[in-house]
Amino acid sequence: MKKELIFSKEEYQLRIRKTKEMMDKAGMEMLLVMDPGNMNYLTGYDGWSFYVHQGVILSLDQEKPFWFGREQDRNGARITSWLTDDQLHGYPDEYVQSRYTHTMIWLADLLGKMGLDKKTLGMEMDGYWFNARMYLTLLEKLPQATPMDGTNLVNWVKSIKSPAEIAYMRQAAQICENVMDTAVKQINVGVWEKDVAAMVAAGQIAGTDEFGGSSTALFPIMPSGQRTSTAHLTFHPDRKYQKNDVVLLELAGARHRYHAPLARTVYLGDPPDDLKKTADSVITGLRETLSFIKPGVTAEEVEEKWRLAISHTGLVKPSRVGYSYGLNYVPDWGEHTVSLRPGDKTILKPGMTLHFMPGIWLEKYGFECSEPILITENGCEKFIEFPQELICKK
Amino acid sequence: MKKELIFSKEEYQLRIRKTKEMMDKAGMEMLLVMDPGNMNYLTGYDGWSFYVHQGVILSLDQEKPFWFGREQDRNGARITSWLTDDQLHGYPDEYVQSRYTHTMIWLADLLGKMGLDKKTLGMEMDGYWFNARMYLTLLEKLPQATPMDGTNLVNWVKSIKSPAEIAYMRQAAQICENVMDTAVKQINVGVWEKDVAAMVAAGQIAGTDEFGGSSTALFPIMPSGQRTSTAHLTFHPDRKYQKNDVVLLELAGARHRYHAPLARTVYLGDPPDDLKKTADSVITGLRETLSFIKPGVTAEEVEEKWRLAISHTGLVKPSRVGYSYGLNYVPDWGEHTVSLRPGDKTILKPGMTLHFMPGIWLEKYGFECSEPILITENGCEKFIEFPQELICKK
């Protein structure tokens, strides 16, 4: 069986080392990683099998991590991860989504056999993929282990991207630019919303002439009309675009699960004055804030800069104006580390990637214009060059 | 703001009543539903906002459930759910993915204000959307509540589909048949895998001339070559189909989040004898098993029938041969109720929908041929008519 790795083995090993350093600092001997984005980051494993329980275990006293998952997915780990066969443990199918037994019973048993049942054990307590039942079962079956919170530990290691990762993110940005361009061109009065969404979905996967994309962690968000008054509705499957529609486009490209998100807004007709004013305010604030961002400033200072920049416009944005993003699976390309909002003291560093996303959702409609950025040595750099404007089509 | 409901208010209310009956039987006064498929089922709410914490609370002593979520998503609930504004509670953005506070603190506070903090409270303990930290926080902040396991309670109510739901599933089946047809036609030696995957993704959303589709809960699974030796890898983004490739296709259509999945296998060339033999065995077993399925038989009896039907062929399938499916979001269209495997005592009933999926993954390649079915009064009915064969293209 031929390995299909997308990074060098050395890069994976560096990630493991950094994660172990964080564990050691936290007094954590072992870490259970069940988040599929984090599993991919540490091992390369890339399959749509995260709907069943699977994970990676890192132990300070073992050089290599090991993977566990459903037996029928083990060949997937053999192909896509850098781990050797002896590090891949498959469980029998009777454990899958069973009301009679539980995968964590099997895992506790495996840890016992390996002599790993007495460690301080970090778990991704507040992640999507570690539920209450898993926690209680492990607690019961590993009475000599000491539970610890390992939420977002790997996410923080991920927050600084390597040159090889940034290269994939630049490819994702090319895909994103293409699909945004497609959407803007195809949205017209009388066109089915579903047909434009279909072209976007196709473009995300077809990628460019040189390389393909992967499915994105959020499905394209492209609401129209009253649906733009909120952040997470999408196209209507049975509606055509109408005169005077606002259309929000929050789209992404992804390359090997690395993302580039971008938001823009289209208006079909002559936009009302208050929408034009909102757009102007947001875009001015966006530009001023981007020119402020550089290593050493904190996440909350970035938000404050934005808030001051729009303070004279009467516009109020009660939600965060951006977040870290990168390698991920559904349901979120966000990394759950940095949030650009009051109280977040994270100091920005070169290699961080943020989606600056000052979305505004008013009672009748919304406006979005965002930028995915890379923190550089001296400031920040946009991944995508796409006109910052309310795009009006008549 | 205009409501955009896809079922009658009466249908939603019937679902609430059935859920409350189950709660009452279990001695559960209140239920916290955080699974987005279950939230949609009970309220209609349909947004890609489940990457932040949100839920629906049902209380036996309150006629209507209430929804809570991020404030910026409240308009989405106003538009897509049958609930009135007073039943929709938005939390401030500082709670989103925060390392300083937690949404469950906010929720516990809300329940206290409503006098709902002393109930026996069911939680979806073993679901994707209720993590260990949520559980521990609620336990701490609601010291007078009695926790109960409400895992899959709504899923079991969902397991019997109404005529209106089945109508959407038939539309999903039309979409699925179209995309399977597209994939089979487009897969040829020298074609980019990504380009066929893009056509499938587009077809899922474009739907038919009459109606559009929605994004499916699993991304199209369409591995080739050695990647077919496992269950959940997909297309290679930078590879063209090659002579003698096996290509697995596990695709779905979805209509308003209701699914129809289907698996088929393509071979590019003259298939080797062992693959032909495997295909013959699976298809014979599939047909015999489908003719056996009817109300009154149990899930494990169906699996036993399959096992006996293939016992003379030497083929062994160590994983379940099917599961219930229907309304869902990522990461799974399965409903986590019925599994066709030894030990599952569920008695099949009219209105249940199952994906009979006898996938075989061997050391070098796999073979899949599945059928989505509806349990009828006298037997079962296939949702899709697509030739059951190893599809060979030369």
Short mmCIF file of C-alpha atoms in Angstrom, two decimals, chain B residues 73-344:
data_model
loop_
_atom_site.label_atom_id
_atom_site.label_comp_id
_atom_site.label_asym_id
_atom_site.label_seq_id
_atom_site.Cartn_x
_atom_site.Cartn_y
_atom_site.Cartn_z
CA ASP B 73 -28.77 33.73 14.21
CA ARG B 74 -32.10 34.67 15.81
CA ASN B 75 -33.50 36.11 12.59
CA GLY B 76 -32.67 32.78 10.96
CA ALA B 77 -34.88 31.07 13.52
CA ARG B 78 -37.60 33.68 13.00
CA ILE B 79 -37.62 32.90 9.28
CA THR B 80 -37.23 29.12 9.20
CA SER B 81 -38.91 27.89 12.41
CA TRP B 82 -42.59 27.83 13.39
CA LEU B 83 -41.77 29.36 16.78
CA THR B 84 -42.90 32.87 17.66
CA ASP B 85 -40.46 35.63 18.59
CA ASP B 86 -41.01 35.20 22.32
CA GLN B 87 -39.73 31.61 22.03
CA LEU B 88 -36.39 32.66 20.51
CA HIS B 89 -33.54 33.60 22.84
CA GLY B 90 -30.24 34.96 21.53
CA TYR B 91 -27.03 35.08 23.55
CA PRO B 92 -24.37 37.79 23.24
CA ASP B 93 -21.32 37.12 21.08
CA GLU B 94 -18.87 37.11 24.00
CA TYR B 95 -20.03 33.53 24.71
CA VAL B 96 -18.99 32.23 21.29
CA GLN B 97 -16.00 29.84 21.46
CA SER B 98 -14.66 31.68 24.47
CA ARG B 99 -11.91 30.55 26.81
CA TYR B 100 -13.18 33.00 29.44
CA THR B 101 -16.84 31.98 29.80
CA HIS B 102 -19.29 29.39 28.47
CA THR B 103 -22.67 29.33 26.73
CA MET B 104 -23.96 26.81 29.26
CA ILE B 105 -23.50 29.39 32.02
CA TRP B 106 -25.78 31.67 30.03
CA LEU B 107 -28.27 28.84 29.43
CA ALA B 108 -28.34 27.79 33.10
CA ASP B 109 -29.04 31.41 33.99
CA LEU B 110 -31.91 31.57 31.49
CA LEU B 111 -33.41 28.33 32.82
CA GLY B 112 -33.19 29.73 36.34
CA LYS B 113 -35.03 32.90 35.32
CA MET B 114 -37.73 30.77 33.71
CA GLY B 115 -38.10 28.58 36.80
CA LEU B 116 -36.87 25.56 34.88
CA ASP B 117 -33.78 24.81 36.96
CA LYS B 118 -35.21 22.04 39.14
CA LYS B 119 -36.34 19.55 36.52
CA THR B 120 -35.20 16.13 35.48
CA LEU B 121 -33.25 17.22 32.43
CA GLY B 122 -32.54 14.96 29.46
CA MET B 123 -29.40 15.71 27.44
CA GLU B 124 -28.09 14.14 24.25
CA MET B 125 -25.12 12.72 26.16
CA ASP B 126 -23.74 10.54 23.36
CA GLY B 127 -24.47 12.84 20.43
CA TYR B 128 -22.08 14.95 18.35
CA TRP B 129 -23.27 18.27 19.72
CA PHE B 130 -23.20 17.87 23.49
CA ASN B 131 -19.65 17.84 24.73
CA ALA B 132 -18.12 17.02 28.10
CA ARG B 133 -17.63 20.68 29.07
CA MET B 134 -21.28 21.53 28.38
CA TYR B 135 -22.37 18.67 30.61
CA LEU B 136 -20.06 19.57 33.49
CA THR B 137 -21.00 23.26 33.28
CA LEU B 138 -24.74 22.56 33.33
CA LEU B 139 -24.29 20.13 36.22
CA GLU B 140 -22.44 22.78 38.19
CA LYS B 141 -24.77 25.66 37.40
CA LEU B 142 -28.01 23.71 37.81
CA PRO B 143 -27.38 21.94 41.13
CA GLN B 144 -31.09 21.26 41.64
CA ALA B 145 -31.66 19.69 38.23
CA THR B 146 -31.53 15.91 37.83
CA PRO B 147 -29.52 14.88 34.77
CA MET B 148 -30.82 12.12 32.51
CA ASP B 149 -29.59 10.57 29.30
CA GLY B 150 -31.71 11.75 26.37
CA THR B 151 -29.41 10.38 23.65
CA ASN B 152 -31.33 9.58 20.45
CA LEU B 153 -34.73 10.17 22.06
CA VAL B 154 -35.77 12.49 19.22
CA ASN B 155 -33.98 10.22 16.74
CA TRP B 156 -36.38 7.41 17.65
CA VAL B 157 -39.38 9.71 17.12
CA LYS B 158 -37.84 10.59 13.73
CA SER B 159 -37.42 6.95 12.80
CA ILE B 160 -40.98 6.63 11.46
CA LYS B 161 -41.46 9.03 8.56
CA SER B 162 -44.69 10.86 7.72
CA PRO B 163 -46.09 11.02 4.17
CA ALA B 164 -44.81 14.61 3.86
CA GLU B 165 -41.31 13.51 4.86
CA ILE B 166 -41.38 10.57 2.47
CA ALA B 167 -42.36 12.95 -0.34
CA TYR B 168 -39.15 14.95 0.28
CA MET B 169 -37.17 11.71 0.44
CA ARG B 170 -38.54 10.73 -2.96
CA GLN B 171 -37.36 14.07 -4.31
CA ALA B 172 -33.96 13.46 -2.73
CA ALA B 173 -33.95 10.08 -4.48
CA GLN B 174 -34.48 11.76 -7.85
CA ILE B 175 -31.47 13.98 -7.18
CA CYS B 176 -29.40 11.00 -6.08
CA GLU B 177 -30.29 9.02 -9.19
CA ASN B 178 -29.26 11.99 -11.36
CA VAL B 179 -25.87 12.43 -9.69
CA MET B 180 -25.13 8.71 -9.75
CA ASP B 181 -25.94 8.70 -13.44
CA THR B 182 -23.64 11.70 -13.98
CA ALA B 183 -20.78 10.07 -12.10
CA VAL B 184 -21.09 6.76 -13.95
CA LYS B 185 -21.17 8.52 -17.33
CA GLN B 186 -18.27 10.90 -16.60
CA ILE B 187 -15.79 8.51 -15.02
CA ASN B 188 -13.37 7.48 -17.75
CA VAL B 189 -9.66 6.80 -18.11
CA GLY B 190 -7.79 10.11 -18.32
CA VAL B 191 -10.50 12.24 -16.71
CA TRP B 192 -9.56 14.22 -13.57
CA GLU B 193 -11.18 12.71 -10.48
CA LYS B 194 -11.82 16.22 -9.16
CA ASP B 195 -13.79 17.16 -12.26
CA VAL B 196 -16.23 14.28 -11.82
CA ALA B 197 -16.54 15.05 -8.10
CA ALA B 198 -17.29 18.67 -9.03
CA MET B 199 -20.11 17.57 -11.35
CA VAL B 200 -21.56 15.43 -8.58
CA ALA B 201 -21.37 18.31 -6.07
CA ALA B 202 -23.08 20.61 -8.56
CA GLY B 203 -25.81 18.09 -9.37
CA GLN B 204 -26.63 17.64 -5.70
CA ILE B 205 -27.44 21.34 -5.37
CA ALA B 206 -28.93 22.04 -8.80
CA GLY B 207 -31.37 19.17 -8.25
CA THR B 208 -33.95 18.84 -11.01
CA ASP B 209 -35.72 21.31 -13.28
CA GLU B 210 -38.49 21.57 -10.68
CA PHE B 211 -36.63 21.84 -7.36
CA GLY B 212 -33.21 22.29 -5.79
CA GLY B 213 -31.25 20.10 -3.43
CA SER B 214 -29.41 20.79 -0.22
CA SER B 215 -25.87 19.94 0.84
CA THR B 216 -25.56 16.34 1.98
CA ALA B 217 -24.48 15.22 5.45
CA LEU B 218 -21.55 13.26 4.05
CA PHE B 219 -19.51 14.72 1.24
CA PRO B 220 -19.53 12.47 -1.87
CA ILE B 221 -17.36 9.42 -1.18
CA MET B 222 -15.71 8.48 -4.45
CA PRO B 223 -12.29 6.88 -4.00
CA SER B 224 -10.37 5.10 -6.73
CA GLY B 225 -7.60 2.49 -6.87
CA GLN B 226 -6.03 1.58 -3.53
CA ARG B 227 -8.30 4.11 -1.80
CA THR B 228 -11.22 1.73 -2.37
CA SER B 229 -9.73 -0.70 0.17
CA THR B 230 -11.33 1.38 2.93
CA ALA B 231 -14.71 2.92 3.60
CA HIS B 232 -14.30 6.70 3.88
CA LEU B 233 -11.64 8.14 1.61
CA THR B 234 -12.78 10.20 -1.34
CA PHE B 235 -11.46 11.38 -4.73
CA HIS B 236 -7.82 12.36 -5.12
CA PRO B 237 -7.64 16.08 -5.99
CA ASP B 238 -4.68 15.73 -8.36
CA ARG B 239 -5.21 12.37 -10.04
CA LYS B 240 -6.78 11.19 -13.30
CA TYR B 241 -8.69 7.92 -13.52
CA GLN B 242 -6.48 5.13 -14.78
CA LYS B 243 -6.98 1.90 -16.66
CA ASN B 244 -8.08 -0.89 -14.27
CA ASP B 245 -9.23 1.51 -11.55
CA VAL B 246 -11.99 0.41 -9.23
CA VAL B 247 -14.08 3.48 -8.34
CA LEU B 248 -16.48 3.39 -5.40
CA LEU B 249 -19.38 5.83 -5.45
CA GLU B 250 -21.30 6.46 -2.25
CA LEU B 251 -23.39 9.47 -3.16
CA ALA B 252 -26.60 11.04 -1.96
CA GLY B 253 -29.23 13.53 -2.89
CA ALA B 254 -30.83 15.72 -0.24
CA ARG B 255 -33.99 17.79 -0.29
CA HIS B 256 -34.57 20.14 2.64
CA ARG B 257 -31.95 18.04 4.52
CA TYR B 258 -33.81 14.76 3.83
CA HIS B 259 -31.47 12.27 2.21
CA ALA B 260 -31.36 9.44 -0.27
CA PRO B 261 -27.98 7.66 -0.34
CA LEU B 262 -26.83 5.11 -2.92
CA ALA B 263 -23.62 3.19 -3.53
CA ARG B 264 -22.37 1.66 -6.77
CA THR B 265 -19.00 0.50 -8.12
CA VAL B 266 -17.35 1.24 -11.46
CA TYR B 267 -14.47 -0.69 -13.03
CA LEU B 268 -12.42 0.85 -15.83
CA GLY B 269 -11.50 -2.14 -17.95
CA ASP B 270 -11.98 -5.92 -17.75
CA PRO B 271 -12.55 -6.65 -14.07
CA PRO B 272 -10.48 -9.39 -12.42
CA ASP B 273 -12.34 -12.59 -11.61
CA ASP B 274 -12.25 -12.12 -7.83
CA LEU B 275 -13.90 -8.70 -8.12
CA LYS B 276 -16.58 -10.13 -10.42
CA LYS B 277 -17.17 -12.92 -7.94
CA THR B 278 -17.41 -10.50 -5.02
CA ALA B 279 -19.89 -8.37 -6.98
CA ASP B 280 -22.03 -11.39 -7.83
CA SER B 281 -22.07 -12.55 -4.23
CA VAL B 282 -23.00 -9.12 -2.86
CA ILE B 283 -25.74 -8.52 -5.40
CA THR B 284 -27.28 -11.95 -4.86
CA GLY B 285 -27.21 -11.42 -1.10
CA LEU B 286 -28.65 -7.93 -1.49
CA ARG B 287 -31.60 -9.15 -3.54
CA GLU B 288 -32.39 -12.07 -1.26
CA THR B 289 -32.23 -9.82 1.78
CA LEU B 290 -34.45 -7.11 0.29
CA SER B 291 -37.12 -9.68 -0.52
CA PHE B 292 -37.03 -10.79 3.13
CA ILE B 293 -37.44 -7.34 4.72
CA LYS B 294 -40.93 -6.51 6.00
CA PRO B 295 -42.60 -5.11 9.10
CA GLY B 296 -42.22 -7.39 12.11
CA VAL B 297 -38.77 -8.76 11.38
CA THR B 298 -35.91 -7.50 13.53
CA ALA B 299 -32.76 -5.67 12.49
CA GLU B 300 -30.61 -8.63 13.48
CA GLU B 301 -32.80 -11.05 11.50
CA VAL B 302 -32.16 -8.97 8.39
CA GLU B 303 -28.41 -9.22 8.93
CA GLU B 304 -28.71 -12.95 9.57
CA LYS B 305 -30.61 -13.38 6.30
CA TRP B 306 -27.82 -11.54 4.48
CA ARG B 307 -25.13 -13.61 6.18
CA LEU B 308 -26.83 -16.86 5.25
CA ALA B 309 -27.38 -15.68 1.67
CA ILE B 310 -23.64 -15.11 1.15
CA SER B 311 -22.37 -17.93 3.39
CA HIS B 312 -21.62 -20.27 0.46
CA THR B 313 -19.50 -17.62 -1.32
CA GLY B 314 -16.66 -17.38 1.19
CA LEU B 315 -17.32 -13.66 1.55
CA VAL B 316 -17.27 -12.26 5.09
CA LYS B 317 -18.57 -8.84 6.08
CA PRO B 318 -17.58 -7.99 9.65
CA SER B 319 -19.47 -4.67 9.76
CA ARG B 320 -23.17 -3.80 9.94
CA VAL B 321 -25.05 -4.10 6.64
CA GLY B 322 -27.28 -1.07 7.04
CA TYR B 323 -28.72 1.63 9.23
CA SER B 324 -31.60 4.09 9.52
CA TYR B 325 -31.26 7.44 7.75
CA GLY B 326 -33.26 10.54 6.94
CA LEU B 327 -33.18 14.19 8.02
CA ASN B 328 -29.70 15.24 9.04
CA TYR B 329 -26.75 17.58 8.82
CA VAL B 330 -23.04 16.86 8.75
CA PRO B 331 -21.32 14.65 9.66
CA ASP B 332 -23.82 11.80 9.13
CA TRP B 333 -27.08 11.12 7.35
CA GLY B 334 -27.53 8.05 9.55
CA GLU B 335 -30.03 8.39 12.40
CA HIS B 336 -28.18 6.28 14.99
CA THR B 337 -31.22 4.20 15.84
CA VAL B 338 -31.51 0.94 13.85
CA SER B 339 -28.33 -0.90 12.82
CA LEU B 340 -28.62 -4.07 10.77
CA ARG B 341 -26.23 -6.26 12.78
CA PRO B 342 -26.23 -9.09 15.31
CA GLY B 343 -27.76 -8.01 18.60
CA ASP B 344 -29.97 -5.23 17.32
#
